[in-house]
Tab-separated table of C-alpha atoms in Angstrom:
chain	number	residue	atom	x	y	z
O	1	MET	CA	-71.248	-36.547	-5.642
O	2	VAL	CA	-74.450	-37.206	-7.562
O	3	GLY	CA	-74.366	-40.438	-9.564
O	4	ALA	CA	-72.557	-43.722	-8.916
O	5	GLY	CA	-71.614	-44.651	-12.468
O	6	VAL	CA	-68.097	-44.839	-13.861
O	7	GLY	CA	-67.478	-41.079	-13.768
O	8	GLY	CA	-68.999	-40.589	-10.330
O	9	LEU	CA	-67.131	-43.437	-8.641
O	10	ALA	CA	-63.823	-42.458	-10.255
O	11	THR	CA	-64.294	-38.842	-9.138
O	12	ALA	CA	-65.128	-39.987	-5.620
O	13	ILE	CA	-61.912	-42.023	-5.518
O	14	GLY	CA	-59.878	-39.053	-6.733
O	15	LEU	CA	-61.403	-36.667	-4.205
O	16	ARG	CA	-60.867	-39.157	-1.383
O	17	ARG	CA	-57.207	-39.384	-2.364
O	18	ALA	CA	-57.102	-35.574	-2.172
O	19	GLY	CA	-58.365	-35.705	1.417
O	20	TRP	CA	-62.035	-34.869	0.903
O	21	THR	CA	-64.968	-36.475	2.664
O	22	VAL	CA	-67.274	-37.733	-0.069
O	23	THR	CA	-70.912	-38.821	-0.128
O	24	VAL	CA	-72.273	-40.368	-3.321
O	25	LEU	CA	-76.004	-40.085	-4.011
O	26	GLU	CA	-77.425	-42.654	-6.435
O	27	ARG	CA	-81.032	-42.584	-7.625
O	28	ARG	CA	-81.164	-46.349	-8.195
O	29	SER	CA	-81.835	-48.677	-5.289
O	30	ARG	CA	-78.616	-50.553	-6.089
O	31	LEU	CA	-75.789	-50.460	-8.602
O	32	GLU	CA	-76.812	-52.278	-11.750
O	33	ARG	CA	-74.045	-54.310	-13.337
O	34	TYR	CA	-75.481	-54.116	-16.828
O	35	GLY	CA	-73.802	-53.393	-20.120
O	36	THR	CA	-71.135	-54.944	-22.261
O	37	ALA	CA	-67.655	-53.693	-23.171
O	38	PHE	CA	-65.995	-50.335	-22.611
O	39	GLY	CA	-62.984	-49.311	-24.656
O	40	LEU	CA	-60.114	-47.835	-22.642
O	41	HIS	CA	-57.853	-45.615	-24.740
O	42	PRO	CA	-54.243	-45.256	-23.511
O	43	THR	CA	-55.005	-41.735	-22.221
O	44	ALA	CA	-57.806	-43.123	-20.045
O	45	GLN	CA	-55.506	-45.905	-18.865
O	46	ALA	CA	-52.974	-43.276	-17.785
O	47	ALA	CA	-55.712	-41.449	-15.876
O	48	LEU	CA	-56.606	-44.702	-14.126
O	49	ASP	CA	-52.948	-45.173	-13.204
O	50	ARG	CA	-52.919	-41.726	-11.588
O	51	LEU	CA	-56.030	-42.682	-9.630
O	52	GLY	CA	-54.331	-45.857	-8.440
O	53	LEU	CA	-56.646	-48.108	-10.449
O	54	GLY	CA	-54.568	-49.125	-13.432
O	55	GLU	CA	-53.356	-52.524	-12.280
O	56	ALA	CA	-56.814	-53.644	-11.113
O	57	LEU	CA	-58.300	-52.732	-14.492
O	58	ARG	CA	-55.590	-54.367	-16.550
O	59	ALA	CA	-56.099	-57.604	-14.640
O	60	ARG	CA	-59.568	-58.001	-16.174
O	61	ALA	CA	-59.157	-56.185	-19.503
O	62	VAL	CA	-58.293	-57.673	-22.898
O	63	ARG	CA	-56.082	-56.098	-25.527
O	64	TYR	CA	-57.694	-54.851	-28.719
O	65	ARG	CA	-55.111	-54.937	-31.478
O	66	SER	CA	-56.761	-55.898	-34.756
O	67	ALA	CA	-60.111	-54.924	-36.263
O	68	ARG	CA	-61.500	-54.125	-39.697
O	69	ILE	CA	-64.296	-52.089	-41.259
O	70	ARG	CA	-66.297	-54.219	-43.690
O	71	ARG	CA	-69.194	-53.989	-46.110
O	72	PRO	CA	-72.268	-56.159	-45.501
O	73	ASP	CA	-70.951	-58.656	-48.056
O	74	GLY	CA	-67.781	-59.054	-45.955
O	75	LYS	CA	-65.356	-57.095	-48.148
O	76	VAL	CA	-62.756	-55.352	-45.992
O	77	LEU	CA	-62.703	-51.598	-46.562
O	78	ALA	CA	-60.156	-50.422	-43.985
O	79	ALA	CA	-58.422	-51.255	-40.729
O	80	LEU	CA	-59.229	-49.542	-37.461
O	81	PRO	CA	-56.093	-47.615	-36.362
O	82	LEU	CA	-55.423	-49.773	-33.293
O	83	GLU	CA	-51.832	-50.594	-34.173
O	84	ARG	CA	-51.059	-46.925	-34.785
O	85	VAL	CA	-52.588	-45.992	-31.422
O	86	GLU	CA	-50.412	-48.592	-29.691
O	87	ARG	CA	-47.222	-47.467	-31.431
O	88	LYS	CA	-47.849	-43.832	-30.524
O	89	ALA	CA	-48.901	-44.414	-26.910
O	90	GLY	CA	-46.670	-47.369	-26.071
O	91	ARG	CA	-49.637	-49.386	-24.822
O	92	PRO	CA	-52.610	-51.009	-26.574
O	93	GLU	CA	-56.268	-50.130	-26.515
O	94	LEU	CA	-58.022	-52.230	-23.875
O	95	LEU	CA	-61.557	-53.554	-23.604
O	96	ILE	CA	-63.237	-54.313	-20.305
O	97	SER	CA	-66.690	-55.468	-19.326
O	98	ARG	CA	-68.656	-52.669	-17.678
O	99	PRO	CA	-69.512	-54.797	-14.611
O	100	TYR	CA	-65.785	-55.486	-14.092
O	101	LEU	CA	-65.026	-51.774	-14.332
O	102	ILE	CA	-67.695	-50.925	-11.748
O	103	ASP	CA	-66.471	-53.707	-9.470
O	104	ALA	CA	-62.878	-52.478	-9.760
O	105	LEU	CA	-63.968	-48.965	-8.771
O	106	LEU	CA	-65.763	-50.359	-5.742
O	107	ALA	CA	-63.308	-53.112	-4.903
O	108	GLU	CA	-60.836	-52.047	-2.263
O	109	PRO	CA	-61.663	-50.114	0.908
O	110	ASP	CA	-58.665	-47.797	0.581
O	111	ARG	CA	-60.082	-46.414	-2.694
O	112	LEU	CA	-63.525	-45.438	-1.462
O	113	GLY	CA	-62.804	-45.841	2.247
O	114	GLY	CA	-65.066	-43.597	4.293
O	115	THR	CA	-67.207	-42.752	1.272
O	116	ARG	CA	-70.926	-43.206	1.793
O	117	ILE	CA	-72.988	-44.381	-1.170
O	118	VAL	CA	-76.621	-43.549	-0.497
O	119	TYR	CA	-79.021	-45.386	-2.788
O	120	GLY	CA	-82.559	-44.435	-3.770
O	121	GLN	CA	-81.792	-40.689	-3.625
O	122	ARG	CA	-83.383	-38.650	-6.398
O	123	LEU	CA	-81.938	-35.138	-6.311
O	124	THR	CA	-84.222	-32.135	-6.630
O	125	ASP	CA	-82.180	-29.255	-5.152
O	126	PRO	CA	-78.351	-29.267	-5.113
O	127	ASP	CA	-78.394	-26.278	-2.762
O	128	GLY	CA	-80.130	-28.400	-0.159
O	129	LEU	CA	-77.133	-30.744	0.092
O	130	GLY	CA	-75.067	-28.261	2.094
O	131	ALA	CA	-71.871	-29.479	0.404
O	132	ASP	CA	-68.724	-27.478	-0.302
O	133	LEU	CA	-68.615	-29.060	-3.777
O	134	VAL	CA	-71.378	-30.731	-5.765
O	135	VAL	CA	-70.280	-32.935	-8.661
O	136	GLY	CA	-72.939	-33.876	-11.193
O	137	ALA	CA	-72.089	-37.328	-12.534
O	138	ASP	CA	-75.729	-38.203	-13.067
O	139	GLY	CA	-75.799	-38.884	-16.774
O	140	ILE	CA	-77.430	-37.386	-19.822
O	141	ASN	CA	-80.613	-36.528	-17.878
O	142	SER	CA	-78.556	-34.804	-15.168
O	143	ALA	CA	-80.606	-33.143	-12.443
O	144	VAL	CA	-77.504	-31.206	-11.364
O	145	ARG	CA	-77.015	-29.811	-14.873
O	146	THR	CA	-80.653	-28.761	-15.116
O	147	ALA	CA	-80.615	-27.108	-11.684
O	148	ARG	CA	-77.353	-25.228	-12.220
O	149	PHE	CA	-77.251	-24.620	-15.974
O	150	GLY	CA	-80.910	-24.677	-17.048
O	151	THR	CA	-82.449	-26.532	-19.954
O	152	ALA	CA	-80.843	-24.828	-22.957
O	153	SER	CA	-78.602	-27.868	-23.341
O	154	GLY	CA	-80.289	-31.224	-23.047
O	155	PRO	CA	-80.687	-34.728	-24.472
O	156	ARG	CA	-81.368	-34.725	-28.200
O	157	PRO	CA	-82.201	-37.837	-30.281
O	158	VAL	CA	-80.076	-38.578	-33.333
O	159	GLY	CA	-82.692	-40.689	-35.111
O	160	ALA	CA	-81.274	-44.131	-34.416
O	161	VAL	CA	-81.810	-47.042	-32.051
O	162	ALA	CA	-79.036	-49.278	-30.726
O	163	TRP	CA	-78.795	-52.746	-29.237
O	164	ILE	CA	-75.909	-54.304	-27.322
O	165	GLY	CA	-75.342	-57.902	-26.253
O	166	ILE	CA	-72.849	-60.657	-25.523
O	167	ALA	CA	-72.303	-63.823	-27.573
O	168	GLY	CA	-71.141	-66.835	-25.588
O	169	TYR	CA	-68.181	-67.587	-27.846
O	170	GLU	CA	-65.299	-65.824	-29.558
O	171	THR	CA	-66.137	-64.950	-33.150
O	172	GLY	CA	-62.566	-64.036	-34.083
O	173	VAL	CA	-64.028	-61.443	-36.494
O	174	TYR	CA	-63.715	-58.016	-34.904
O	175	GLY	CA	-64.452	-54.487	-36.010
O	176	GLU	CA	-67.502	-52.955	-37.644
O	177	THR	CA	-69.642	-53.599	-40.696
O	178	TRP	CA	-71.197	-50.494	-42.232
O	179	GLY	CA	-74.315	-50.738	-44.357
O	180	ALA	CA	-76.912	-48.278	-45.610
O	181	GLY	CA	-78.156	-46.397	-42.533
O	182	ARG	CA	-77.014	-49.092	-40.095
O	183	PHE	CA	-73.954	-50.825	-38.719
O	184	PHE	CA	-72.937	-53.854	-36.667
O	185	GLY	CA	-69.846	-54.178	-34.474
O	186	MET	CA	-68.052	-56.983	-32.633
O	187	THR	CA	-65.182	-56.797	-30.156
O	188	PRO	CA	-63.515	-59.182	-27.722
O	189	VAL	CA	-64.527	-58.628	-24.108
O	190	GLU	CA	-63.149	-61.634	-22.178
O	191	PRO	CA	-62.071	-65.201	-22.990
O	192	GLY	CA	-64.928	-67.190	-24.504
O	193	ARG	CA	-67.230	-64.230	-25.156
O	194	THR	CA	-67.796	-61.541	-27.815
O	195	ASN	CA	-69.288	-58.094	-27.308
O	196	TRP	CA	-71.630	-56.989	-30.091
O	197	TYR	CA	-73.573	-53.831	-30.863
O	198	ALA	CA	-75.929	-52.771	-33.636
O	199	THR	CA	-77.594	-49.549	-34.741
O	200	VAL	CA	-80.514	-49.053	-37.132
O	201	PRO	CA	-82.580	-46.003	-38.128
O	202	GLU	CA	-85.313	-45.152	-35.659
O	203	ALA	CA	-87.968	-45.538	-38.357
O	204	ALA	CA	-86.912	-49.174	-38.828
O	205	ALA	CA	-86.938	-49.975	-35.106
O	206	ALA	CA	-90.416	-49.340	-33.753
O	207	ALA	CA	-90.780	-50.517	-30.158
O	208	ALA	CA	-91.654	-54.218	-30.146
O	209	ALA	CA	-94.110	-55.775	-27.716
O	210	THR	CA	-91.885	-58.695	-26.691
O	211	PRO	CA	-88.176	-59.583	-26.720
O	212	ASP	CA	-88.900	-62.171	-29.421
O	213	ALA	CA	-90.549	-59.553	-31.618
O	214	ALA	CA	-87.608	-57.189	-31.102
O	215	ALA	CA	-85.224	-60.019	-31.961
O	216	ALA	CA	-87.077	-60.757	-35.177
O	217	GLN	CA	-86.939	-57.074	-36.065
O	218	LEU	CA	-83.198	-56.806	-35.492
O	219	ARG	CA	-82.400	-60.093	-37.206
O	220	ALA	CA	-84.354	-58.944	-40.254
O	221	ALA	CA	-82.380	-55.678	-40.319
O	222	PHE	CA	-79.129	-57.649	-40.721
O	223	ALA	CA	-80.366	-60.604	-42.748
O	224	GLY	CA	-78.009	-61.420	-45.594
O	225	TRP	CA	-75.010	-59.740	-43.998
O	226	HIS	CA	-71.718	-61.605	-43.835
O	227	GLU	CA	-71.157	-64.214	-41.157
O	228	PRO	CA	-70.915	-64.260	-38.225
O	229	VAL	CA	-73.359	-61.320	-37.953
O	230	PRO	CA	-76.581	-63.333	-38.504
O	231	GLN	CA	-75.207	-66.210	-36.431
O	232	VAL	CA	-74.404	-63.955	-33.463
O	233	LEU	CA	-77.960	-62.604	-33.485
O	234	ALA	CA	-79.378	-66.117	-33.833
O	235	ASP	CA	-77.284	-67.519	-30.989
O	236	THR	CA	-77.820	-64.862	-28.300
O	237	ASP	CA	-80.847	-64.676	-26.018
O	238	PRO	CA	-82.978	-61.608	-26.864
O	239	ALA	CA	-83.927	-61.309	-23.185
O	240	THR	CA	-80.316	-60.304	-22.482
O	241	TRP	CA	-80.130	-57.616	-25.186
O	242	ILE	CA	-80.185	-53.970	-24.162
O	243	ARG	CA	-82.050	-51.591	-26.460
O	244	TYR	CA	-81.746	-47.810	-26.224
O	245	GLU	CA	-82.344	-44.683	-28.247
O	246	LEU	CA	-79.176	-42.911	-29.317
O	247	ARG	CA	-79.027	-39.393	-27.879
O	248	HIS	CA	-76.390	-36.753	-27.293
O	249	LEU	CA	-76.146	-33.502	-25.323
O	250	HIS	CA	-76.868	-30.513	-27.537
O	251	PRO	CA	-75.957	-27.704	-27.789
O	252	ALA	CA	-72.585	-27.949	-26.091
O	253	LEU	CA	-72.453	-26.400	-22.639
O	254	PRO	CA	-70.636	-23.059	-22.265
O	255	ALA	CA	-68.969	-24.373	-19.088
O	256	PHE	CA	-68.662	-27.558	-17.048
O	257	VAL	CA	-68.620	-25.546	-13.797
O	258	ASP	CA	-70.888	-22.924	-12.287
O	259	GLY	CA	-69.919	-19.295	-11.798
O	260	VAL	CA	-69.580	-19.415	-8.022
O	261	GLY	CA	-67.184	-22.347	-7.887
O	262	ARG	CA	-69.309	-24.916	-6.091
O	263	THR	CA	-70.547	-27.214	-8.862
O	264	ALA	CA	-68.844	-29.268	-11.582
O	265	LEU	CA	-70.136	-31.728	-14.172
O	266	VAL	CA	-68.351	-34.865	-15.334
O	267	GLY	CA	-69.078	-37.575	-17.890
O	268	ASP	CA	-72.395	-37.726	-19.697
O	269	ALA	CA	-73.826	-34.955	-17.511
O	270	ALA	CA	-71.289	-32.638	-19.155
O	271	HIS	CA	-70.913	-33.997	-22.696
O	272	ALA	CA	-73.043	-37.061	-23.485
O	273	MET	CA	-72.107	-38.299	-26.941
O	274	THR	CA	-72.997	-40.958	-29.472
O	275	PRO	CA	-70.966	-44.172	-28.992
O	276	ASN	CA	-69.296	-44.180	-32.406
O	277	LEU	CA	-65.794	-43.275	-31.233
O	278	GLY	CA	-66.065	-45.520	-28.188
O	279	GLN	CA	-64.921	-42.674	-25.953
O	280	GLY	CA	-67.784	-42.206	-23.470
O	281	ALA	CA	-66.166	-44.037	-20.557
O	282	CYS	CA	-62.723	-42.671	-21.439
O	283	THR	CA	-63.834	-39.046	-21.322
O	284	ALA	CA	-65.640	-39.644	-18.022
O	285	LEU	CA	-62.468	-41.092	-16.494
O	286	LEU	CA	-60.372	-38.220	-17.842
O	287	ASP	CA	-62.864	-35.753	-16.353
O	288	ALA	CA	-62.763	-37.503	-12.982
O	289	GLU	CA	-58.981	-37.532	-12.747
O	290	ALA	CA	-58.607	-33.934	-13.970
O	291	LEU	CA	-61.190	-32.614	-11.491
O	292	ALA	CA	-59.626	-34.437	-8.548
O	293	ARG	CA	-56.141	-33.281	-9.570
O	294	ALA	CA	-57.239	-29.648	-9.902
O	295	VAL	CA	-58.936	-29.706	-6.504
O	296	ALA	CA	-55.880	-31.286	-4.888
O	297	ALA	CA	-53.503	-28.767	-6.493
O	298	HIS	CA	-55.466	-25.644	-5.526
O	299	GLY	CA	-56.652	-26.669	-2.095
O	300	ARG	CA	-60.021	-26.293	-0.452
O	301	ALA	CA	-59.696	-22.523	0.002
O	302	ALA	CA	-59.238	-21.963	-3.747
O	303	LEU	CA	-62.076	-24.145	-4.988
O	304	PRO	CA	-63.347	-21.655	-7.634
O	305	ALA	CA	-59.859	-21.513	-9.155
O	306	ALA	CA	-59.679	-25.313	-9.100
O	307	LEU	CA	-62.947	-25.624	-10.985
O	308	ARG	CA	-61.854	-23.057	-13.554
O	309	ALA	CA	-58.663	-25.051	-14.094
O	310	TYR	CA	-60.695	-28.237	-14.542
O	311	ASP	CA	-63.009	-26.541	-17.044
O	312	GLY	CA	-60.044	-25.142	-18.940
O	313	GLU	CA	-58.411	-28.551	-19.213
O	314	ARG	CA	-61.406	-30.691	-20.064
O	315	ARG	CA	-64.260	-28.806	-21.721
O	316	ARG	CA	-62.926	-28.145	-25.200
O	317	SER	CA	-61.209	-31.516	-25.397
O	318	ALA	CA	-64.318	-33.464	-24.373
O	319	GLN	CA	-66.568	-31.427	-26.634
O	320	ARG	CA	-64.270	-32.039	-29.613
O	321	VAL	CA	-64.582	-35.763	-28.996
O	322	ALA	CA	-68.377	-35.479	-28.752
O	323	PHE	CA	-68.505	-33.442	-31.970
O	324	GLY	CA	-66.294	-35.954	-33.767
O	325	SER	CA	-68.373	-38.887	-32.565
O	326	ARG	CA	-71.608	-37.298	-33.768
O	327	HIS	CA	-70.181	-36.645	-37.213
O	328	LEU	CA	-68.707	-40.119	-37.417
O	329	HIS	CA	-72.197	-41.464	-36.704
O	330	ARG	CA	-73.509	-39.552	-39.720
O	331	PHE	CA	-70.691	-40.873	-41.893
O	332	MET	CA	-71.146	-44.466	-40.722
O	333	THR	CA	-74.897	-44.442	-41.250
O	334	ALA	CA	-74.981	-42.819	-44.692
O	335	ARG	CA	-78.118	-43.924	-46.530
O	336	ARG	CA	-76.225	-43.988	-49.832
O	337	PRO	CA	-72.932	-45.607	-48.865
O	338	ALA	CA	-71.149	-45.858	-52.203
O	339	LEU	CA	-69.082	-42.654	-51.752
O	340	ARG	CA	-68.400	-43.488	-48.098
O	341	ASP	CA	-67.134	-46.952	-49.016
O	342	ALA	CA	-64.991	-45.537	-51.813
O	343	LEU	CA	-63.367	-43.104	-49.370
O	344	LEU	CA	-62.749	-45.908	-46.880
O	345	GLY	CA	-61.196	-47.942	-49.652
O	346	LEU	CA	-58.432	-45.333	-49.922
O	347	LEU	CA	-57.325	-46.081	-46.344
O	348	PRO	CA	-54.932	-48.900	-45.386
O	349	GLY	CA	-56.803	-52.210	-45.266
């Protein structure tokens, strides 16, 4: 296993449950518990249940049941379909802090028991590992993908920069506000805190020399927007904000597995996407559970068939989500939003 993020750890747990001996290689010197909230769709929650992780995750997650899409002046344009998702699936969307999710994956010895996590390992040659199966869970810049599948597919910028952070209070105003070329979102994450995220065009977000300069830049981008957007940015410490360039994997890979049946990709290594649908962690968890299930069902002697089954189950589904997220990003960040807002106004509010 290459990569000790959400997808890598979940895959390691699934393979251990299937009777495999697993070693996880992680390029960082330690696991970094950074980040804010992950959304867990009911399908991802079901995958976690099959991995034996559902109860641990639900203990720290919060339910996400009501959110709205607004204009910068605060006018509500539409409701996010959270209630419809819950009615259809029989369980609500959940939100969980990324550090809690990582901790839950690492928590109990019987999940990762016997699994070695080797830190500070930067992979150069998957063939040199001598493993029966190599799983690339090493993110959008995947060394496993490059080694096995070449560079035709790779990280591509989408022309926007994002920030994420945590406010030390509950705003009570959740959902997203869509402006011209930019948007701002807020979700619950745990009692007494609010997860927030913001995206602006790359041209309006030149790299700032200091956190204070970056804060001034972002606050200016959302000046005059409805409360509590300006207040959230005023009240949170810029030193805790995370800034990153939005990228996705393009073009889509022709396969998530190699032709000889010894390598598979999961998560961002296979289908990195923009965050607009909030499905990055969900698709990684679905990949992990599907790969482990396919390997368990086919057995060690039929590994190529197992990987083909995994690819058949996950590739088109994950790539549809990635495609939808990219196009939603374009819709959300329209530079002339009047038509977009009019279309949203036709939806239930």
